[in-house]
Amino acid sequence: MKNRREEMAVHAYSTVPIYKKLLEQNNLELEDILLPENWERIPLMEKKNIVLGGSKTISENYLALFAMDKLLKTHTSGSTGTSLDVFWDMADYQNSLLPLWMERWKTARIHPRDRVCFFNTVLENNCQFVFSKNAMIISKSNMDEERLLEIYGQMEKFAPKWALLHPSMALLLCDFVERRKVEPISSLEYIELTGEMILESLKKRVSETFSCTVRCHYGAMEVSTMGYETGNGRYRLLESSTYVEILDDNGQVLPDGEAGNIYITSLHNHAMPIVRYGIGDCGEIYTEKTDAGTVRYLELLRARKNDWVLLPGGKHIMADMLLKPVEVLNTIYETVVYQVQAIQKGDGKIQLNVVLDSEFSEEEFIQGYMNILDEKWAKGFLFEFVFHENLFPAPATGKLGWFQNELLS
């Protein structure tokens, strides 16, 4: 009897055009991947193929719902700057999150109905705050002192029980609380950090500043959740949601304790299946035998990292501000920017490497990007745009950060 991993592979290669083509390109038949012992014969799927696949990434069983806009649509730009829309059946999405909600409940008694705050790079109609059911969503734009005062005041008024934060945002809020000598938000009992490289020192600072429990979560929009922090820089893999494997540069599975490229398989997303998919991070897996059975842990070697843009005079801002115009343009024009990489070349120069949809002009992108960019800080920089026909190749580490600061290298 096949387990959910093999069932998802058969579903993908039976009903999804991009997987059917991959099978053909590798001279394989569907029968070749039906048996569990043939798992490692299943071809690898890379992000660039999914990004360029469009509707060919959707299962034929869900095309009607896709056409009627009845699938849940999530979006990720990722630390590689590669823009991707991910589609889910709502029931599948909720089921994929069950193990994460169980961890949140065990850790801090956090329930899905509890009030939560989180930040987005950009919100529709340039809103600064959006309130949706029990969530307060905050725009990252214009993070100056006045804006931080407003955000903190609104958070206190909203009284969240927990917050989902990128480490750079958590650091910014810690700096604000300490600098302004304001009281921590009394309702806040739990903060979950996700999306970037997380240092233990930051976790400790966040916990002490806000007097609450802090944990780290490793996830991705493509599969929703992968692992939950257990300490020592490791994540316990949430095996009922996502299957994780570590491969070398030749696509061969590595034994426990050897570092390599992280590939993932969603065990829930039937609408847009993710099977043996390169997430772009590197890590190693450790297995432990317990009374409850075998437990696998993931140690990340190179997680997503959010750098700073250095401003003249020694100040800095979050590099997210360079990504905001891309997010806005992709929202307006339905994902016309496939990939972007920003490089701070010097005190006054930023280079943007861009891959555009062939039907969107370079001039239109430059004009739109500069119009959206916050001129309060950007006016001191010279922007150079370099356009590419293909997605940037990944380096030997398996990851290409969407932002680099050559002044710090």
Coordinates of C-alpha atoms in Angstrom, one line a residue:
M1 CA 0.0 0.0 0.0
K2 CA 1.4 3.4 -1.0
N3 CA 1.9 6.1 1.6
R4 CA 0.9 9.7 1.2
R5 CA 4.2 10.6 -0.3
E6 CA 3.9 8.1 -3.2
E7 CA 0.2 9.0 -3.6
M8 CA 1.0 12.6 -4.1
A9 CA 3.7 11.7 -6.7
V10 CA 1.2 9.6 -8.6
H11 CA -1.4 12.3 -8.5
A12 CA 1.1 14.9 -9.7
Y13 CA 2.4 12.8 -12.6
S14 CA -1.1 11.7 -13.6
T15 CA -2.9 15.0 -13.6
V16 CA -0.4 17.9 -13.8
P17 CA 0.9 18.9 -17.3
I18 CA 4.3 20.2 -16.1
Y19 CA 5.0 16.9 -14.3
K20 CA 3.8 14.8 -17.2
K21 CA 6.3 16.7 -19.4
L22 CA 9.1 16.1 -16.8
L23 CA 8.3 12.4 -16.9
E24 CA 8.6 12.4 -20.7
Q25 CA 11.8 14.3 -20.7
N26 CA 13.4 11.7 -18.4
N27 CA 12.1 8.8 -20.6
L28 CA 10.0 7.4 -17.7
E29 CA 6.5 5.9 -17.6
L30 CA 4.1 6.4 -14.8
E31 CA 4.5 2.8 -13.8
D32 CA 8.2 3.5 -13.1
I33 CA 7.3 5.6 -10.0
L34 CA 4.4 3.7 -8.6
L35 CA 6.4 1.6 -6.2
P36 CA 7.8 3.0 -3.0
E37 CA 11.3 1.6 -3.7
N38 CA 11.4 3.7 -6.9
W39 CA 11.0 7.0 -5.1
E40 CA 14.5 8.2 -5.9
R41 CA 13.9 7.6 -9.6
I42 CA 11.2 10.4 -9.5
P43 CA 12.7 13.5 -11.3
L44 CA 13.5 16.6 -9.4
M45 CA 11.4 19.8 -9.8
E46 CA 13.1 23.2 -9.6
K47 CA 11.6 26.5 -8.7
K48 CA 12.4 28.1 -12.1
N49 CA 10.2 25.4 -13.8
I50 CA 7.3 26.1 -11.5
V51 CA 7.6 29.9 -11.8
L52 CA 7.4 29.7 -15.6
G53 CA 4.8 26.9 -15.7
G54 CA 1.7 29.1 -15.2
S55 CA -1.5 27.1 -15.4
K56 CA 0.5 24.0 -16.3
T57 CA 1.3 23.6 -12.6
I58 CA -2.4 23.1 -11.7
S59 CA -3.9 19.6 -11.5
E60 CA -6.4 18.9 -14.2
N61 CA -8.8 17.9 -11.4
Y62 CA -8.7 21.5 -10.1
L63 CA -8.7 23.5 -13.4
A64 CA -12.4 24.4 -13.1
L65 CA -11.9 25.9 -9.6
F66 CA -8.7 27.6 -10.8
A67 CA -10.6 29.2 -13.7
M68 CA -13.4 30.4 -11.4
D69 CA -10.9 31.9 -9.0
K70 CA -12.1 29.6 -6.2
L71 CA -8.7 28.3 -5.1
L72 CA -6.8 29.9 -2.3
K73 CA -4.0 32.0 -3.8
T74 CA -0.9 32.7 -1.8
H75 CA 2.2 34.5 -3.0
T76 CA 5.9 34.3 -2.3
S77 CA 8.8 36.3 -3.6
G78 CA 11.3 34.4 -1.4
S79 CA 14.8 35.3 -0.5
T80 CA 15.9 34.4 -4.0
G81 CA 13.6 37.2 -5.4
T82 CA 11.8 34.6 -7.5
S83 CA 8.1 35.5 -7.6
L84 CA 5.6 32.7 -7.4
D85 CA 1.9 32.3 -7.0
V86 CA 0.8 29.2 -5.1
F87 CA -2.7 27.8 -5.3
W88 CA -4.4 25.6 -2.7
D89 CA -7.7 23.9 -2.1
M90 CA -8.8 25.5 1.2
A91 CA -9.4 22.2 3.0
D92 CA -6.0 21.0 1.9
Y93 CA -4.4 24.2 3.2
Q94 CA -6.0 23.9 6.6
N95 CA -5.1 20.3 6.9
S96 CA -1.4 21.1 6.1
L97 CA -1.3 23.5 9.0
L98 CA -2.7 21.1 11.6
P99 CA 0.6 19.9 12.9
L100 CA 1.9 23.5 13.2
W101 CA -1.2 24.5 15.2
M102 CA -0.7 21.5 17.5
E103 CA 2.9 22.7 18.2
R104 CA 1.7 26.3 18.9
W105 CA -0.9 25.0 21.3
K106 CA 1.5 22.7 23.1
T107 CA 4.1 25.6 23.3
A108 CA 1.9 28.6 24.3
R109 CA -1.8 27.6 24.1
I110 CA -2.2 29.5 20.9
H111 CA -5.5 28.7 19.1
P112 CA -6.4 29.6 15.5
R113 CA -9.1 32.0 16.8
D114 CA -6.6 34.0 18.9
R115 CA -5.7 37.5 17.7
V116 CA -2.5 37.7 15.7
C117 CA -0.4 40.5 14.1
F118 CA 1.9 40.0 11.1
F119 CA 3.6 42.2 8.5
N120 CA 3.5 42.2 4.7
T121 CA 5.8 44.0 2.3
V122 CA 2.9 45.6 0.6
L123 CA -0.9 45.7 1.1
E124 CA -3.6 46.3 -1.5
N125 CA -4.5 49.9 -2.3
N126 CA -1.4 51.0 -0.4
C127 CA -3.2 50.4 3.0
Q128 CA -1.1 50.7 6.1
F129 CA -3.3 48.3 8.1
V130 CA -5.7 45.6 7.2
F131 CA -8.0 43.9 9.8
S132 CA -9.3 40.5 8.7
K133 CA -11.3 38.4 11.2
N134 CA -8.8 37.9 14.1
A135 CA -5.7 39.1 12.2
M136 CA -4.1 42.6 12.0
I137 CA -1.9 42.8 8.9
I138 CA 0.6 45.6 8.8
S139 CA 2.4 47.2 5.8
K140 CA 6.2 47.4 6.1
S141 CA 6.3 50.7 4.2
N142 CA 7.8 53.9 5.6
M143 CA 9.3 52.4 8.7
D144 CA 10.5 55.7 10.2
E145 CA 10.0 56.7 13.9
E146 CA 6.6 58.2 13.3
R147 CA 5.4 55.2 11.5
L148 CA 6.7 52.8 14.2
L149 CA 4.9 54.9 16.9
E150 CA 1.7 54.5 14.9
I151 CA 2.2 50.7 14.4
Y152 CA 3.0 50.1 18.1
G153 CA -0.1 52.1 19.2
Q154 CA -2.3 50.2 16.8
M155 CA -0.9 46.9 18.0
E156 CA -1.5 47.8 21.7
K157 CA -5.1 48.8 20.8
F158 CA -5.7 45.5 18.8
A159 CA -4.3 43.5 21.8
P160 CA -2.9 40.4 19.9
K161 CA -2.2 37.2 21.8
W162 CA 0.6 36.4 19.4
A163 CA 2.6 37.7 16.5
L164 CA 4.3 36.1 13.4
L165 CA 7.4 38.1 12.6
H166 CA 10.5 38.0 10.3
P167 CA 13.6 38.3 12.5
S168 CA 14.5 41.7 11.0
M169 CA 11.1 43.1 12.0
A170 CA 11.4 41.6 15.4
L171 CA 14.7 43.3 15.8
L172 CA 13.2 46.6 14.6
L173 CA 10.5 46.4 17.2
C174 CA 12.9 45.5 20.0
D175 CA 15.0 48.5 19.1
F176 CA 11.9 50.7 19.2
V177 CA 10.7 49.4 22.6
E178 CA 14.2 49.9 24.1
R179 CA 14.8 53.3 22.5
R180 CA 11.4 54.7 23.4
K181 CA 11.3 53.0 26.8
V182 CA 7.7 51.9 26.2
E183 CA 6.0 49.0 27.9
P184 CA 5.8 45.7 26.1
I185 CA 2.3 44.8 24.7
S186 CA 0.6 43.2 27.7
S187 CA -1.6 40.9 25.7
L188 CA 1.3 39.4 23.7
E189 CA 2.1 35.8 25.0
Y190 CA 3.9 34.3 22.0
I191 CA 6.0 35.4 19.1
E192 CA 6.9 33.1 16.2
L193 CA 9.9 33.9 14.0
T194 CA 10.1 32.7 10.5
G195 CA 11.5 33.4 7.0
E196 CA 15.2 34.3 7.7
M197 CA 18.3 33.3 9.4
I198 CA 17.5 33.3 13.2
L199 CA 20.2 33.7 15.8
E200 CA 19.7 32.5 19.4
S201 CA 20.8 35.9 20.6
L202 CA 17.9 37.5 18.8
K203 CA 15.4 35.0 20.2
K204 CA 16.6 35.8 23.7
R205 CA 16.4 39.5 23.1
V206 CA 12.8 39.2 21.7
S207 CA 11.7 37.1 24.6
E208 CA 13.2 39.5 27.2
T209 CA 11.9 42.6 25.5
F210 CA 8.3 41.4 25.1
S211 CA 8.2 39.1 28.1
C212 CA 6.8 36.2 26.1
T213 CA 7.5 32.8 24.6
V214 CA 9.5 32.8 21.3
R215 CA 9.8 29.9 18.9
C216 CA 11.0 29.5 15.3
H217 CA 9.1 28.0 12.4
Y218 CA 10.5 26.8 9.1
G219 CA 8.0 27.0 6.3
A220 CA 7.3 27.9 2.7
M221 CA 4.1 29.0 0.9
E222 CA 4.5 26.0 -1.5
V223 CA 3.9 23.5 1.3
S224 CA 2.8 25.8 4.2
T225 CA 4.9 24.2 7.0
M226 CA 8.0 22.0 7.3
G227 CA 9.5 22.2 10.8
Y228 CA 9.1 23.6 14.3
E229 CA 12.1 24.6 16.5
T230 CA 13.3 22.3 19.2
G231 CA 16.4 24.2 20.2
N232 CA 20.1 23.9 19.2
G233 CA 19.3 25.4 15.8
R234 CA 17.2 22.4 14.8
Y235 CA 13.7 22.0 13.6
R236 CA 11.6 18.9 14.2
L237 CA 10.2 17.9 10.9
L238 CA 6.4 18.0 10.7
E239 CA 6.2 14.7 8.7
S240 CA 2.4 14.7 8.3
S241 CA 2.5 17.9 6.4
T242 CA 5.7 17.8 4.3
Y243 CA 8.3 15.2 3.3
V244 CA 11.8 16.6 3.4
E245 CA 15.0 15.1 1.9
I246 CA 18.6 16.2 1.5
L247 CA 20.2 15.8 -1.9
D248 CA 23.7 16.4 -3.2
D249 CA 24.4 18.5 -6.3
N250 CA 23.8 15.4 -8.5
G251 CA 20.4 14.8 -7.0
Q252 CA 21.4 11.8 -4.9
V253 CA 19.9 11.3 -1.4
L254 CA 22.4 12.0 1.3
P255 CA 22.7 10.1 4.6
D256 CA 21.9 11.6 7.9
G257 CA 24.3 14.2 9.1
E258 CA 25.6 15.2 5.6
A259 CA 24.8 18.7 4.3
G260 CA 23.1 19.2 1.0
N261 CA 20.2 20.8 -0.8
I262 CA 16.7 20.7 0.7
Y263 CA 14.0 19.2 -1.5
I264 CA 10.4 19.0 -0.4
T265 CA 7.1 17.2 -1.2
S266 CA 3.8 18.5 0.0
L267 CA 1.5 15.8 1.4
H268 CA -1.6 18.0 1.1
N269 CA -1.5 20.4 -1.9
H270 CA -3.5 18.5 -4.6
A271 CA -4.4 21.6 -6.5
M272 CA -0.8 22.6 -7.2
P273 CA 1.3 19.6 -6.3
I274 CA 4.8 20.0 -5.0
V275 CA 6.9 16.9 -5.5
R276 CA 10.7 16.6 -5.0
Y277 CA 10.9 20.4 -5.3
G278 CA 14.1 22.4 -4.6
I279 CA 13.3 25.0 -2.0
G280 CA 16.7 26.7 -2.4
D281 CA 18.0 26.2 1.2
C282 CA 20.7 23.9 2.5
G283 CA 20.7 21.7 5.5
E284 CA 21.2 18.3 7.1
I285 CA 18.9 15.8 8.7
Y286 CA 19.4 13.9 12.0
T287 CA 17.2 11.0 13.0
E288 CA 16.6 10.0 16.6
K289 CA 14.8 6.9 18.0
T290 CA 12.3 7.7 20.8
D291 CA 9.7 5.7 22.7
A292 CA 7.1 7.3 20.4
G293 CA 9.0 6.2 17.2
T294 CA 11.5 7.7 14.9
V295 CA 11.8 11.5 14.8
R296 CA 13.7 13.5 12.2
Y297 CA 15.3 16.9 12.8
L298 CA 16.5 19.4 10.2
E299 CA 19.4 21.7 10.8
L300 CA 19.5 24.7 8.4
L301 CA 22.9 25.7 7.2
R302 CA 21.8 28.7 5.1
A303 CA 18.3 30.0 5.8
R304 CA 16.8 33.1 4.3
K305 CA 18.6 36.2 5.2
N306 CA 17.4 39.8 5.2
D307 CA 20.2 42.3 4.9
W308 CA 20.2 46.1 5.3
V309 CA 20.7 48.9 2.8
L310 CA 23.3 51.3 4.1
L311 CA 22.4 55.0 3.8
P312 CA 24.8 57.9 3.6
G313 CA 25.7 59.0 7.1
G314 CA 25.7 55.5 8.6
K315 CA 22.0 54.9 8.9
H316 CA 20.3 51.8 7.4
I317 CA 16.9 50.6 6.3
M318 CA 15.5 47.1 5.6
A319 CA 16.2 45.8 2.2
D320 CA 12.6 44.8 1.9
M321 CA 12.0 48.4 0.7
L322 CA 13.8 47.5 -2.5
L323 CA 11.4 44.6 -3.0
K324 CA 8.2 46.5 -2.4
P325 CA 7.9 48.0 -5.9
V326 CA 8.2 44.6 -7.4
E327 CA 5.4 43.2 -5.2
V328 CA 3.2 46.2 -6.2
L329 CA 3.9 45.7 -9.9
N330 CA 3.2 42.0 -9.6
T331 CA -0.1 42.7 -7.9
I332 CA -1.1 45.2 -10.5
Y333 CA 0.0 43.3 -13.6
E334 CA -0.4 39.6 -12.4
T335 CA 3.2 38.6 -11.9
V336 CA 5.2 40.2 -14.6
V337 CA 8.5 40.1 -12.7
Y338 CA 9.8 36.6 -12.4
Q339 CA 13.0 37.3 -10.5
V340 CA 14.9 40.3 -9.1
Q341 CA 18.2 40.6 -7.4
A342 CA 19.3 43.9 -5.7
I343 CA 23.0 44.6 -5.1
Q344 CA 24.3 47.6 -3.2
K345 CA 27.5 48.4 -5.1
G346 CA 28.5 51.4 -3.1
D347 CA 27.4 54.2 -0.8
G348 CA 25.2 55.7 -3.6
K349 CA 24.6 52.9 -6.1
I350 CA 22.2 50.0 -6.3
Q351 CA 22.1 47.6 -9.2
L352 CA 18.9 45.6 -9.9
N353 CA 19.1 42.4 -12.0
V354 CA 15.6 41.7 -13.4
V355 CA 13.9 38.9 -15.3
L356 CA 10.6 40.2 -16.8
D357 CA 7.7 38.6 -18.7
S358 CA 8.5 39.0 -22.4
E359 CA 5.3 41.0 -22.9
F360 CA 6.2 43.6 -20.2
S361 CA 8.6 46.4 -21.4
E362 CA 11.8 47.3 -19.6
E363 CA 10.9 51.0 -19.8
E364 CA 7.6 50.3 -18.1
F365 CA 9.2 48.4 -15.4
I366 CA 11.8 51.1 -14.7
Q367 CA 9.2 53.8 -14.6
G368 CA 6.8 51.8 -12.4
Y369 CA 9.6 50.7 -10.0
M370 CA 10.9 54.3 -9.5
N371 CA 7.5 55.7 -9.1
I372 CA 6.6 53.3 -6.3
L373 CA 10.0 53.4 -4.6
D374 CA 10.0 55.6 -1.4
E375 CA 11.9 58.7 -2.6
K376 CA 12.6 59.9 1.0
W377 CA 15.6 57.6 1.1
A378 CA 16.0 56.5 -2.6
K379 CA 16.8 60.0 -3.9
G380 CA 20.3 59.6 -2.6
F381 CA 21.0 56.6 -4.8
L382 CA 21.8 55.9 -8.4
F383 CA 19.8 52.9 -9.7
E384 CA 21.2 50.7 -12.5
F385 CA 18.8 48.2 -14.1
V386 CA 20.2 45.1 -15.8
F387 CA 17.7 42.9 -17.6
H388 CA 18.2 39.2 -18.2
E389 CA 16.3 36.7 -20.4
N390 CA 16.6 33.7 -18.1
L391 CA 16.4 33.1 -14.4
F392 CA 19.7 33.5 -12.6
P393 CA 21.6 30.3 -12.0
A394 CA 21.9 29.1 -8.4
P395 CA 25.4 29.1 -6.9
A396 CA 27.1 26.0 -5.6
T397 CA 25.4 26.6 -2.3
G398 CA 22.0 26.0 -3.9
K399 CA 20.8 29.5 -3.2
L400 CA 21.1 33.0 -4.7
G401 CA 20.1 35.7 -2.2
W402 CA 17.8 38.3 -3.6
F403 CA 19.8 41.0 -1.9
Q404 CA 23.5 41.5 -1.6
N405 CA 25.5 44.3 0.0
E406 CA 29.0 44.5 -1.4
L407 CA 29.9 47.1 1.2
L408 CA 29.6 44.4 3.9
S409 CA 31.2 41.5 2.0

